[in-house]
PDB file of C-alpha atoms in Angstrom:
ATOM      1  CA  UNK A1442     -16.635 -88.090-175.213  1.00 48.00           C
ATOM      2  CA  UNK A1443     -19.813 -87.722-173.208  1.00 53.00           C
ATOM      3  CA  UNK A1444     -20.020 -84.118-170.837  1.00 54.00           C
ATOM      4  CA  UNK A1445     -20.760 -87.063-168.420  1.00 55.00           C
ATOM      5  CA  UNK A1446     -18.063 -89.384-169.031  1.00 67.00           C
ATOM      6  CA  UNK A1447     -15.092 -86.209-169.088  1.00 86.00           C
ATOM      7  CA  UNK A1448     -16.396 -85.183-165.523  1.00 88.00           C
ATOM      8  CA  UNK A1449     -15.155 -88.624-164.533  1.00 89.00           C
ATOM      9  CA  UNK A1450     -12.252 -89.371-165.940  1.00 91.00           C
ATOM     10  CA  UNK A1451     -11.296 -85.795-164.461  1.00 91.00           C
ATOM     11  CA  UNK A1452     -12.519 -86.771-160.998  1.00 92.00           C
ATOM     12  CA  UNK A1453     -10.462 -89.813-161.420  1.00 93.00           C
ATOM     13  CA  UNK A1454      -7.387 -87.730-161.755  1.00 93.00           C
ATOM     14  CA  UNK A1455      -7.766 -86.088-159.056  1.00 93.00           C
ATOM     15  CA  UNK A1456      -8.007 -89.015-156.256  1.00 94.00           C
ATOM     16  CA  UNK A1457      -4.186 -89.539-155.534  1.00 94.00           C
ATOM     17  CA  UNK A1458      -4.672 -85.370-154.598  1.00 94.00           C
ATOM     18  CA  UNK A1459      -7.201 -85.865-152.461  1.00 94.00           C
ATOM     19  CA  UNK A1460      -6.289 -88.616-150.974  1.00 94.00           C
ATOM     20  CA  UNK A1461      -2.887 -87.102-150.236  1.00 92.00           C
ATOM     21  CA  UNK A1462      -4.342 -83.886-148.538  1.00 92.00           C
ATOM     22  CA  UNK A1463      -7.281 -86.122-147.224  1.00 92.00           C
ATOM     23  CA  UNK A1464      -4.096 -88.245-145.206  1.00 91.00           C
ATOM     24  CA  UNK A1465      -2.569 -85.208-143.919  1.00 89.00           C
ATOM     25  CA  UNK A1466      -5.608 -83.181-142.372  1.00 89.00           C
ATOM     26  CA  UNK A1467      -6.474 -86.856-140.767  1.00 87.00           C
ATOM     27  CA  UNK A1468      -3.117 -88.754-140.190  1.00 82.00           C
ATOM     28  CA  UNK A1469      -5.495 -92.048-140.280  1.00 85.00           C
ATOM     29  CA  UNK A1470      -5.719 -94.032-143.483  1.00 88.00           C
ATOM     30  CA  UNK A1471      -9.060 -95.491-142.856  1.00 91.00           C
ATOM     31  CA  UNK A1472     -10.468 -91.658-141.671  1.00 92.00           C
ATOM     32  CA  UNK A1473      -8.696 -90.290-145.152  1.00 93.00           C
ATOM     33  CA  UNK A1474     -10.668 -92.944-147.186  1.00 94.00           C
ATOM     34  CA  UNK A1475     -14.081 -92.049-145.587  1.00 94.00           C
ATOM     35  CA  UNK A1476     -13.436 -88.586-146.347  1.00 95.00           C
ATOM     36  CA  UNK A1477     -12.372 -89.271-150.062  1.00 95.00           C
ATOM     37  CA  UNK A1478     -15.185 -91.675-150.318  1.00 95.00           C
ATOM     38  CA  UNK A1479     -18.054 -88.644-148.842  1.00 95.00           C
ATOM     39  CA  UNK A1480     -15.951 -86.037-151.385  1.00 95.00           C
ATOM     40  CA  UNK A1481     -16.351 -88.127-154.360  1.00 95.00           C
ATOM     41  CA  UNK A1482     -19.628 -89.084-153.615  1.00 95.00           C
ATOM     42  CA  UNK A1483     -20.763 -85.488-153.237  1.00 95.00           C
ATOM     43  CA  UNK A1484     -18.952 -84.132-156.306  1.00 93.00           C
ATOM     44  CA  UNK A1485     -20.578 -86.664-158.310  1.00 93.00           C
ATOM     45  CA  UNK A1486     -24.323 -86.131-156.794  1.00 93.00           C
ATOM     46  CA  UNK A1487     -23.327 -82.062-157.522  1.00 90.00           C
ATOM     47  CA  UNK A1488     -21.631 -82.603-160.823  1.00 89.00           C
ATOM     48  CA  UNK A1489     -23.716 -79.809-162.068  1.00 86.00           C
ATOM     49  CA  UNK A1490     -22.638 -77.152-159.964  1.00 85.00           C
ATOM     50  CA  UNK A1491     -19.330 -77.763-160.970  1.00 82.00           C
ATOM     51  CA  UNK A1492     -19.232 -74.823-163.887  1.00 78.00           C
ATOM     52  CA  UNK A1493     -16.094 -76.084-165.231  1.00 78.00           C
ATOM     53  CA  UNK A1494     -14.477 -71.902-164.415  1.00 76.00           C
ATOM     54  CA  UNK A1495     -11.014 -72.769-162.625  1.00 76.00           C
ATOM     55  CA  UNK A1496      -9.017 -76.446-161.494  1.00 85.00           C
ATOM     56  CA  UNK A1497     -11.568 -78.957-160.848  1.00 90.00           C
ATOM     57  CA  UNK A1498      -8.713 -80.026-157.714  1.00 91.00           C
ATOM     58  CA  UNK A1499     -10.092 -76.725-156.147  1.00 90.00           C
ATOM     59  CA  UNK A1500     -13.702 -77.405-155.937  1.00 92.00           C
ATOM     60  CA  UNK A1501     -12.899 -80.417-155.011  1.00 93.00           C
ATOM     61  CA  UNK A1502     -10.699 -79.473-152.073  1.00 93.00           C
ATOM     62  CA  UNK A1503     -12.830 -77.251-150.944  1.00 93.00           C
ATOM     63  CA  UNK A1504     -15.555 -79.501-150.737  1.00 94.00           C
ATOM     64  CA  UNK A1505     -13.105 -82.187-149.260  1.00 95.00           C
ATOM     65  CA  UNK A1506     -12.244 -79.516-146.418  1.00 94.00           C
ATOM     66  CA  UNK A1507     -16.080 -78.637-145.816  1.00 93.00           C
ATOM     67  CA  UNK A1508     -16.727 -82.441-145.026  1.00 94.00           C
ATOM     68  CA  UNK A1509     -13.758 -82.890-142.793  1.00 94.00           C
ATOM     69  CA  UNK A1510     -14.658 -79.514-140.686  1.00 92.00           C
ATOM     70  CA  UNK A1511     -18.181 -81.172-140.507  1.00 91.00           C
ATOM     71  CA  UNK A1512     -16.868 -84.277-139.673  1.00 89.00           C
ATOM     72  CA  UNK A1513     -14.638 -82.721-136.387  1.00 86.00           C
ATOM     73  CA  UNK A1514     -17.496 -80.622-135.311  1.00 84.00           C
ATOM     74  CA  UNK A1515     -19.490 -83.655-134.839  1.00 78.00           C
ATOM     75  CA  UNK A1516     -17.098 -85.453-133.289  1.00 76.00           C
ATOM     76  CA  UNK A1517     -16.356 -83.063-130.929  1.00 72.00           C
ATOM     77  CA  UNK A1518     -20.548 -83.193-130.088  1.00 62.00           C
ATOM     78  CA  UNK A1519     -20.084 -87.346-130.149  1.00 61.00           C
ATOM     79  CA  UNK A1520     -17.015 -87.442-127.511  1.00 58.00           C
ATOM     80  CA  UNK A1521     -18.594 -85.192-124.715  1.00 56.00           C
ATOM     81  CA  UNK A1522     -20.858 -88.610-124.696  1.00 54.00           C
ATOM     82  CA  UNK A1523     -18.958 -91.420-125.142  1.00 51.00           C
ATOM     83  CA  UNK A1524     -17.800 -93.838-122.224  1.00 53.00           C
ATOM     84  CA  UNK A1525     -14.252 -95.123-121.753  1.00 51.00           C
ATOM     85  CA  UNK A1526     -15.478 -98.066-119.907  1.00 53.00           C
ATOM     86  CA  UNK A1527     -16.543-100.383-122.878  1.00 52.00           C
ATOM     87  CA  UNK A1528     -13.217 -99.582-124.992  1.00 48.00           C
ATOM     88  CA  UNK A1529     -11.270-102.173-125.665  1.00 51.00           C
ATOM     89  CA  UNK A1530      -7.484-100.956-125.018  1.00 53.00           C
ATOM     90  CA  UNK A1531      -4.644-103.083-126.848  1.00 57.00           C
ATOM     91  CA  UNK A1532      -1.006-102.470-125.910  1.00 52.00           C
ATOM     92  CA  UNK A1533       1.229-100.322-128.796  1.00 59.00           C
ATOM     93  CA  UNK A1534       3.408-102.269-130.489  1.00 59.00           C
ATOM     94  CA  UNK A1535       6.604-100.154-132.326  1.00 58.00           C
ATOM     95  CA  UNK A1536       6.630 -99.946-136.059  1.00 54.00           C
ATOM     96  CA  UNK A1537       9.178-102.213-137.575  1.00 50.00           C
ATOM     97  CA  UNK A1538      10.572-100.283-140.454  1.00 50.00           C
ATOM     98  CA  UNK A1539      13.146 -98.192-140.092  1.00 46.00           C
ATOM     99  CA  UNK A1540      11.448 -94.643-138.951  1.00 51.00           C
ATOM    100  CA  UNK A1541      12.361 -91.381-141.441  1.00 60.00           C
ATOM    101  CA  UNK A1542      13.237 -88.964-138.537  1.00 68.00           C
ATOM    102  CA  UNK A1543      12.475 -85.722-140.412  1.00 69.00           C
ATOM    103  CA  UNK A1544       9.225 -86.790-142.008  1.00 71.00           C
ATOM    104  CA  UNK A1545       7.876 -87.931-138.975  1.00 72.00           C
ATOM    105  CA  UNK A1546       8.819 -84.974-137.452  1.00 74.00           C
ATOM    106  CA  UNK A1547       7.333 -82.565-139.656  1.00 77.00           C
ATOM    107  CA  UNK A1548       3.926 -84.456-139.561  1.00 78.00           C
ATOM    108  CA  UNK A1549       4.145 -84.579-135.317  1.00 79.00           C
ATOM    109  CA  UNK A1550       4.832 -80.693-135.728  1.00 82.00           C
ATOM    110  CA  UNK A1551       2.320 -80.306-138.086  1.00 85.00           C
ATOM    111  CA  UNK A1552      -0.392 -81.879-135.756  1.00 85.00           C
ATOM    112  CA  UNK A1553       0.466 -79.094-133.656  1.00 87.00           C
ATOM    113  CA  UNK A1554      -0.562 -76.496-135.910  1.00 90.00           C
ATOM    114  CA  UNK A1555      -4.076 -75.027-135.474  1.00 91.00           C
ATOM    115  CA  UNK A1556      -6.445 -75.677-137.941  1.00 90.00           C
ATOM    116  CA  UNK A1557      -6.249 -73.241-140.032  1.00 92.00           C
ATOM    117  CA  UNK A1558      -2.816 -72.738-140.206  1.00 92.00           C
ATOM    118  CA  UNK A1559      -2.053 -76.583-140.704  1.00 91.00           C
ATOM    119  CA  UNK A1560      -5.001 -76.182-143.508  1.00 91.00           C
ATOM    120  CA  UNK A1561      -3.554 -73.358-145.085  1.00 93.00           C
ATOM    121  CA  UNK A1562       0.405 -74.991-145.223  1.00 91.00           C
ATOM    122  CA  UNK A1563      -0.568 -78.501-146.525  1.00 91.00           C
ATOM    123  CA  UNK A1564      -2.502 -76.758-149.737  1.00 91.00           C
ATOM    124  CA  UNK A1565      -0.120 -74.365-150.680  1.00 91.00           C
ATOM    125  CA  UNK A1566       3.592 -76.781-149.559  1.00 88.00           C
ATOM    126  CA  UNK A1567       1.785 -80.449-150.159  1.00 85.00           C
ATOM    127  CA  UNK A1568      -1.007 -79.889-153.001  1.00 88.00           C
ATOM    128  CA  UNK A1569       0.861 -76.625-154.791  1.00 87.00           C
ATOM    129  CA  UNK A1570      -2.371 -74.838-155.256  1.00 91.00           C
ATOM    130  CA  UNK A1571      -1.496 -71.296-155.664  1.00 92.00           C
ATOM    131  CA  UNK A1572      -2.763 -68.440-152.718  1.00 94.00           C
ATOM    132  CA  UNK A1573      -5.781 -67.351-154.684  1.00 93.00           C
ATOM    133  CA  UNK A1574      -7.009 -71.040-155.103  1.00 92.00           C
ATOM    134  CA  UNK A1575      -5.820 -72.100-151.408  1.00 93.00           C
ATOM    135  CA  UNK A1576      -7.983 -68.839-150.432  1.00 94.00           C
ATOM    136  CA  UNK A1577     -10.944 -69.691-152.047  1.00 93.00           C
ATOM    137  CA  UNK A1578     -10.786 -73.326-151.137  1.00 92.00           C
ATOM    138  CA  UNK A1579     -10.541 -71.947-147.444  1.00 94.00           C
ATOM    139  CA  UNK A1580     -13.013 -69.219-147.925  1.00 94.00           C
ATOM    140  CA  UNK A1581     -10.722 -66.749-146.339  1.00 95.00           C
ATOM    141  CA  UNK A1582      -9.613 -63.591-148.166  1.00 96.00           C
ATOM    142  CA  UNK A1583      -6.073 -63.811-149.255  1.00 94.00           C
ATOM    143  CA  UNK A1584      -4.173 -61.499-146.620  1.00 95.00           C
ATOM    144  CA  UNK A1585      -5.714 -63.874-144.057  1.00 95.00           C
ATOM    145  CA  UNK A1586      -4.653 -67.141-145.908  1.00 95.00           C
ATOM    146  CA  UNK A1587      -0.799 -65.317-146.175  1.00 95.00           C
ATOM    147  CA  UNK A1588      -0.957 -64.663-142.518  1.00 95.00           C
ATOM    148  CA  UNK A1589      -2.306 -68.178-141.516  1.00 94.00           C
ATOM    149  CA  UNK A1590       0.873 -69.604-143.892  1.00 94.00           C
ATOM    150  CA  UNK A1591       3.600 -66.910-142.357  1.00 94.00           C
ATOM    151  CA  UNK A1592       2.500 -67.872-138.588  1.00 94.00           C
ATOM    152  CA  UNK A1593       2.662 -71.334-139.687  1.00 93.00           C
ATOM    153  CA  UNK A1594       6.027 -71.297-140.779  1.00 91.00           C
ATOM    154  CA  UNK A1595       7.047 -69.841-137.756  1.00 92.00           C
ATOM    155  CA  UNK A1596       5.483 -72.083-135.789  1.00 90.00           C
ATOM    156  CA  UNK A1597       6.954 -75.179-137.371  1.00 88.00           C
ATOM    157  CA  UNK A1598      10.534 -73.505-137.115  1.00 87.00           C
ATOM    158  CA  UNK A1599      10.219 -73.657-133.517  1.00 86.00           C
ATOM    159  CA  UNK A1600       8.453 -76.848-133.267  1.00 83.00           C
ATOM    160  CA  UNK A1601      11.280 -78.475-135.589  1.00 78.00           C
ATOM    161  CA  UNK A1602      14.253 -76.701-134.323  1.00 74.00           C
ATOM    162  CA  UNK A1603      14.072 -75.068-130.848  1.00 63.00           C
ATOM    163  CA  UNK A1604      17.493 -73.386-131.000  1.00 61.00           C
ATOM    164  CA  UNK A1605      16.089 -71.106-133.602  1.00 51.00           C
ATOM    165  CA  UNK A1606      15.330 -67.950-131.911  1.00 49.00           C
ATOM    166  CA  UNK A1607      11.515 -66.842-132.611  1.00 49.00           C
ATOM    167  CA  UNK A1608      12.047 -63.088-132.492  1.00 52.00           C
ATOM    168  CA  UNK A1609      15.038 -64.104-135.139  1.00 54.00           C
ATOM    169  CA  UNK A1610      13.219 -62.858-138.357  1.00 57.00           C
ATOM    170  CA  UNK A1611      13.835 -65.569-141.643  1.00 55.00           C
ATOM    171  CA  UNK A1612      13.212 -64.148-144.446  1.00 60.00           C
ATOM    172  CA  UNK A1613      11.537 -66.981-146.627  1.00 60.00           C
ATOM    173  CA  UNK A1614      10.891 -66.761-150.434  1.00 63.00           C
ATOM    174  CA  UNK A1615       8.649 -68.843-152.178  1.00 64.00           C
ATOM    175  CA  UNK A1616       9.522 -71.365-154.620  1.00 60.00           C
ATOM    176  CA  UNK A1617       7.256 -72.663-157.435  1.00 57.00           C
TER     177      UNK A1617
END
């Protein structure tokens, strides 16, 4: 097998991952595909710089994560200009299936994150990458990424269930 043709079928392993962790920085399916399409399209184009030193789901994440905080930075730029008056509003309608109470709200709480705690929870809960490779993929040294992940927690305790006290300390071990 071709150097060429092993970088692939790699890459192709790696899609459902990225297209998991894609869907939960986002929350839109159409947004997530964009930014697995840019992701893939960039690792291919910088294939070499790939050294093949450590998971090729890392690299990849972290160049997934560099595209999506480029995307909402020029976003942000985009909305200061944009108009409401030629948007086209159609009413809601309610979903139709049967709603999973919990998931949906962990994923509402989760929106409520910042950033970088919400970036630092869905590597290490959702994509099981382990602190040093969630660190690097963040570019944050590891105390920071630990302290991102325990205000995190805390925040989604309270977010989830509101009779738990916050000055209550939980003492949380983690499982791998």
């Amino acid at each position: 097998m071709h150097k060429h043709d092993d970088f692939d079928w790699l890459l192709e392993q790696e899609i459902p991952h990225l297209r998991r962790y894609a869907m939960a920085l986002c929350g839109h399916d159409a947004e997530a595909d964009d930014l697995v399409q840019d992701c893939l399209e960039r690792a291919l184009r910088k294939r070499c710089l790939w050294l093949r030193q450590g998971r090729l789901r890392s690299w990849l994440f972290r160049m997934l994560y560099r595209i999506y905080l480029n995307r909402r930075r020029d976003q942000r730029h985009e909305r200061a200009h944009l108009s409401l008056d030629g948007l086209a509003l159609e009413p809601a309608q309610a979903a139709t299936q049967l709603p999973h109470a919990e998931c949906l709200d962990m994923l509402l709480a989760l929106r409520h994150l910042p950033e970088e705690q919400r970036s630092a929870i869905l590597l290490i809960a959702l994509e099981d990458l382990s602190y040093e490779e969630a660190a690097w993929v963040l570019r944050v040294p590891i105390g920071t990424l630990r302290s991102r992940i325990a205000r995190g927690r805390a925040a989604l305790r309270s977010l989830c269930e509101p009779s738990v006290q916050a000055t209550t300390p939980v003492v949380l071990r983690r499982v791998k």
